[in-house]
Coordinates of C-alpha atoms in Angstrom, one line a residue:
M1 CA -13.3 18.6 16.3
A2 CA -12.1 15.8 18.5
R3 CA -11.0 12.7 16.3
Q4 CA -13.0 9.7 16.2
Q5 CA -11.1 6.9 18.1
F6 CA -11.0 3.1 16.9
A7 CA -9.6 0.0 18.3
G8 CA -7.0 -2.3 16.8
P9 CA -7.5 -5.7 15.5
G10 CA -9.0 -8.2 18.0
L11 CA -7.1 -11.2 19.1
P12 CA -8.8 -13.7 16.6
L13 CA -8.0 -12.2 13.6
Y14 CA -4.3 -11.3 14.9
V15 CA -3.6 -15.0 16.0
T16 CA -5.0 -16.4 12.8
E17 CA -3.2 -14.0 10.3
V18 CA -0.4 -16.1 9.1
G19 CA -2.6 -18.9 8.4
R20 CA -4.9 -16.7 6.3
A21 CA -2.1 -15.4 4.5
F22 CA -1.2 -18.9 3.6
A23 CA -4.8 -19.1 2.2
D24 CA -4.3 -16.0 0.2
Y25 CA -1.7 -17.6 -1.7
G26 CA -3.7 -20.6 -1.9
L27 CA -6.3 -18.3 -3.8
Y28 CA -3.3 -16.9 -5.8
L29 CA -2.6 -20.3 -7.0
A30 CA -6.0 -21.0 -7.9
A31 CA -6.6 -17.8 -10.0
R32 CA -3.1 -17.8 -11.7
P33 CA -4.3 -19.2 -14.8
L34 CA -6.6 -16.3 -15.2
M35 CA -3.6 -13.8 -14.5
P36 CA -3.0 -13.4 -18.3
R37 CA -6.5 -11.8 -18.6
L38 CA -5.6 -9.0 -16.3
P39 CA -5.2 -5.4 -18.2
A40 CA -1.9 -5.1 -20.0
G41 CA 0.7 -2.3 -18.8
D42 CA 2.3 0.4 -21.0
G43 CA 5.7 -0.1 -19.8
H44 CA 5.9 2.5 -17.0
P45 CA 8.3 2.0 -14.2
V46 CA 6.7 0.9 -10.9
L47 CA 8.4 0.6 -7.6
V48 CA 7.2 -1.7 -5.0
L49 CA 8.0 -1.0 -1.1
P50 CA 8.0 -4.0 1.5
G51 CA 6.1 -3.6 4.7
L52 CA 7.8 -3.7 8.3
M53 CA 10.5 -6.4 8.9
A54 CA 10.1 -7.4 5.2
D55 CA 12.2 -7.4 2.0
D56 CA 11.8 -7.6 -1.4
M57 CA 11.1 -11.5 -1.4
S58 CA 7.7 -10.5 0.3
T59 CA 6.7 -8.9 -2.6
V60 CA 7.9 -10.8 -5.6
T61 CA 4.8 -12.7 -6.4
L62 CA 3.4 -9.1 -6.9
R63 CA 6.3 -7.8 -8.8
R64 CA 6.7 -10.7 -11.1
T65 CA 2.9 -10.6 -12.1
L66 CA 3.1 -7.0 -13.0
R67 CA 6.5 -7.6 -15.0
R68 CA 4.6 -10.2 -16.9
L69 CA 1.9 -7.4 -17.5
G70 CA 4.6 -5.1 -19.4
Y71 CA 5.6 -2.9 -16.6
R72 CA 9.0 -1.9 -15.6
V73 CA 8.8 -3.3 -11.7
H74 CA 11.5 -2.8 -9.5
G75 CA 12.0 -3.4 -5.8
W76 CA 13.4 -1.3 -3.3
R77 CA 17.0 -3.1 -2.8
L78 CA 17.5 -2.1 0.8
G79 CA 17.3 -5.2 2.6
R80 CA 14.8 -5.7 5.6
N81 CA 12.4 -2.8 6.2
I82 CA 13.1 -1.8 9.9
G83 CA 11.9 1.7 9.4
P84 CA 12.9 5.0 8.6
T85 CA 17.0 4.6 9.3
A86 CA 19.2 6.7 7.6
E87 CA 20.3 3.9 5.0
C88 CA 16.1 3.6 4.1
V89 CA 15.5 7.4 3.9
E90 CA 18.6 8.2 1.7
G91 CA 18.2 5.0 0.0
M92 CA 14.6 5.3 -1.2
A93 CA 15.4 9.0 -2.5
Q94 CA 18.1 7.4 -4.5
R95 CA 16.0 4.9 -6.0
I96 CA 13.2 7.5 -7.1
E97 CA 15.9 9.5 -8.6
D98 CA 17.7 6.8 -10.3
L99 CA 14.7 5.6 -11.8
S100 CA 13.3 8.9 -12.7
D101 CA 16.7 9.5 -14.8
R102 CA 16.5 6.0 -16.2
Y103 CA 13.4 5.8 -17.8
G104 CA 12.5 9.8 -17.8
R105 CA 8.9 9.2 -16.9
P106 CA 7.0 9.0 -13.6
I107 CA 6.7 6.2 -11.2
S108 CA 4.1 4.5 -9.8
L109 CA 4.5 3.4 -6.2
I110 CA 3.3 0.5 -4.6
G111 CA 3.7 0.3 -0.5
Q112 CA 2.6 -2.8 1.7
S113 CA 1.8 -1.4 5.1
L114 CA 4.9 0.9 6.4
G115 CA 6.1 0.6 2.9
G116 CA 2.9 2.5 1.8
I117 CA 3.6 5.1 4.3
F118 CA 6.9 5.7 3.0
A119 CA 5.6 5.9 -0.5
R120 CA 3.0 8.7 0.4
D121 CA 6.0 10.4 2.1
L122 CA 7.9 9.9 -1.3
A123 CA 5.1 11.2 -3.3
R124 CA 5.1 14.5 -1.4
K125 CA 8.7 15.0 -1.5
A126 CA 9.0 14.4 -5.2
P127 CA 5.6 14.9 -6.9
D128 CA 6.8 15.5 -10.3
A129 CA 8.4 11.8 -10.1
V130 CA 5.5 10.3 -9.4
R131 CA 2.6 9.1 -11.3
Q132 CA 0.4 7.5 -8.6
V133 CA 0.5 5.9 -5.3
I134 CA -1.1 2.7 -4.5
T135 CA -0.9 1.6 -0.8
L136 CA -2.0 -2.1 0.8
G137 CA -2.8 -2.0 4.3
S138 CA -1.1 1.0 5.1
P139 CA -2.2 2.7 8.2
F140 CA -1.2 6.2 7.1
G141 CA -4.4 7.6 9.2
L142 CA -2.7 5.9 12.3
Q143 CA -4.1 7.8 15.9
S144 CA -2.5 5.7 18.4
D145 CA -0.4 3.0 19.0
S146 CA -3.1 0.7 20.3
Q147 CA -4.4 0.5 16.4
T148 CA -1.6 -1.4 15.2
R149 CA -0.1 -5.0 16.3
A150 CA 3.3 -4.0 15.2
H151 CA 4.0 -0.9 17.4
K152 CA 6.4 -3.0 19.7
V153 CA 8.6 -4.2 16.6
F154 CA 8.8 -0.8 15.2
E155 CA 10.1 0.7 18.4
R156 CA 12.7 -2.1 18.9
Y157 CA 14.4 -0.4 16.1
S158 CA 13.5 3.1 17.0
H159 CA 16.9 3.9 17.9
L160 CA 18.4 3.7 14.6
H161 CA 15.4 5.7 13.1
V162 CA 16.6 9.2 11.7
E163 CA 12.9 10.6 11.4
K164 CA 10.4 10.5 14.3
R165 CA 6.8 10.0 13.6
T166 CA 4.1 11.7 15.7
L167 CA 0.7 10.5 15.9
P168 CA -1.8 10.9 14.4
L169 CA 0.4 10.3 11.2
E170 CA -0.2 12.7 8.2
S171 CA -1.7 15.4 10.6
G172 CA -1.9 18.7 8.8
C173 CA -0.7 16.9 5.3
A174 CA -2.3 18.3 2.3
P175 CA -3.7 15.3 0.0
L176 CA -1.7 13.9 -2.5
E177 CA -1.2 15.6 -5.9
M178 CA -1.3 12.6 -7.8
P179 CA -3.9 9.6 -7.8
S180 CA -3.8 7.3 -4.8
T181 CA -5.5 4.4 -4.0
S182 CA -5.5 2.6 -0.7
I183 CA -6.3 -1.0 -0.6
Y184 CA -7.6 -2.4 2.7
S185 CA -9.5 -5.1 4.5
Q186 CA -11.5 -5.4 7.6
H187 CA -10.3 -8.7 8.2
D188 CA -6.6 -7.1 8.5
G189 CA -5.2 -8.9 11.7
I190 CA -2.2 -6.6 12.3
V191 CA -3.6 -2.7 11.7
A192 CA -6.9 -1.0 12.1
W193 CA -8.4 -0.7 9.2
Q194 CA -9.9 2.4 9.9
A195 CA -6.4 4.0 10.0
C196 CA -6.1 2.8 6.1
L197 CA -8.9 5.0 4.8
D198 CA -7.7 7.8 2.7
R199 CA -10.0 11.0 2.4
L200 CA -12.3 10.8 -0.6
G201 CA -11.1 13.3 -3.4
P202 CA -11.0 13.9 -7.1
Q203 CA -8.3 11.4 -7.5
S204 CA -8.1 9.2 -4.1
E205 CA -10.3 6.2 -3.2
N206 CA -10.6 3.3 -1.0
I207 CA -11.0 -0.6 -2.2
A208 CA -12.3 -2.9 0.2
V209 CA -11.2 -6.7 -0.1
Y210 CA -11.1 -10.2 2.0
A211 CA -7.7 -10.5 2.6
S212 CA -5.3 -10.9 5.4
H213 CA -2.8 -8.2 6.2
L214 CA 0.3 -10.5 5.3
G215 CA -1.5 -11.7 2.5
M216 CA -1.8 -8.3 0.3
G217 CA 0.7 -8.8 -2.0
H218 CA -0.3 -12.0 -3.3
N219 CA -4.2 -11.9 -3.0
P220 CA -5.6 -12.2 -6.3
A221 CA -8.4 -9.6 -5.6
V222 CA -5.4 -7.1 -4.6
I223 CA -3.6 -7.8 -7.6
Y224 CA -6.4 -7.5 -10.0
A225 CA -7.3 -4.0 -8.3
V226 CA -3.6 -2.7 -8.7
A227 CA -3.3 -4.0 -12.3
D228 CA -6.4 -2.1 -13.2
R229 CA -5.0 1.2 -11.3
L230 CA -1.8 0.8 -13.2
A231 CA -3.3 0.4 -16.4
Q232 CA -4.9 3.7 -16.5
P233 CA -3.6 6.1 -19.2
E234 CA -1.3 8.5 -17.8
G235 CA -2.9 12.1 -16.9
T236 CA -6.1 10.3 -16.5
W237 CA -8.3 8.8 -13.8
R238 CA -11.3 7.3 -12.8
P239 CA -12.8 5.3 -9.6
F240 CA -12.3 1.7 -9.4
R241 CA -15.0 -0.4 -10.3
A242 CA -14.6 -4.1 -10.5
P243 CA -16.4 -6.1 -13.3
L244 CA -19.7 -7.7 -12.6
A245 CA -18.2 -11.3 -12.4
L246 CA -15.9 -10.3 -9.6
R247 CA -18.0 -8.1 -7.5
P248 CA -18.5 -10.3 -4.8
A249 CA -14.5 -10.1 -4.1
F250 CA -14.8 -6.5 -3.3
P251 CA -17.2 -5.4 -0.7
R252 CA -18.5 -2.0 -0.7
P253 CA -15.7 0.3 0.4
D254 CA -16.1 2.3 4.0
V255 CA -16.1 6.0 3.8
P256 CA -14.3 7.7 6.6
R257 CA -16.3 9.3 9.1
H258 CA -16.4 13.1 9.4
G259 CA -13.5 14.0 11.8
S260 CA -11.9 10.7 11.9
R261 CA -8.9 12.1 9.9
P262 CA -7.2 15.4 10.5
A263 CA -8.3 18.1 8.0
A264 CA -5.6 19.3 5.9
A265 CA -3.4 22.4 6.7
A266 CA -4.7 25.6 5.3

């Protein structure tokens, strides 16, 4: 069956992306007094992976918030994310191994944009070490280069990449074995939001928010959803449902149309 094609973000969303990311941070500052009311954590380890051309500074707000909730939160410590270089691929695998040995329990992975694509790869390579995967504006369903405004930046460093990716991404990949949540926004100015939709399954879901692509890591609705997902007891999973007072911040999530994502390999 032919895959459904969709376009990347329009120019108005793209040119306003940075300004809207600052607005997302303003919302975070306004909501900061309410952060202590977020669900408390159980102390399990969490690894946060940054997006393309970003480093651990881009995830510091999210990591600090989750640390205050009681999680053992870590950045990736690999500098700027310029794609799947040898240092990146080997370093992430070593990071998973080190944290697993250190804590003796599965790790939750959170990845923003390209970091989310990496997180899903890591989860497939080391399923016993991963508790759950949460992605923020990650186009793991990308079908063509035209569906992302970041393609030229990614290709600029392609000569350093040791893993060559073909489109569509995740073609033939089986669903993740552990719970997975994709948080996305129809107002994303960098990647097509349709490419962020996961196949629905017994432990997979999509959560829609009103956010920019660059502001995903500090948008208060995103932070709430992440905290809610992390707070679920290990070995259990239930679909996300925002409390009544917060439902205006979470539009009804879209459902991938039949044939828009490639089916898992048999």
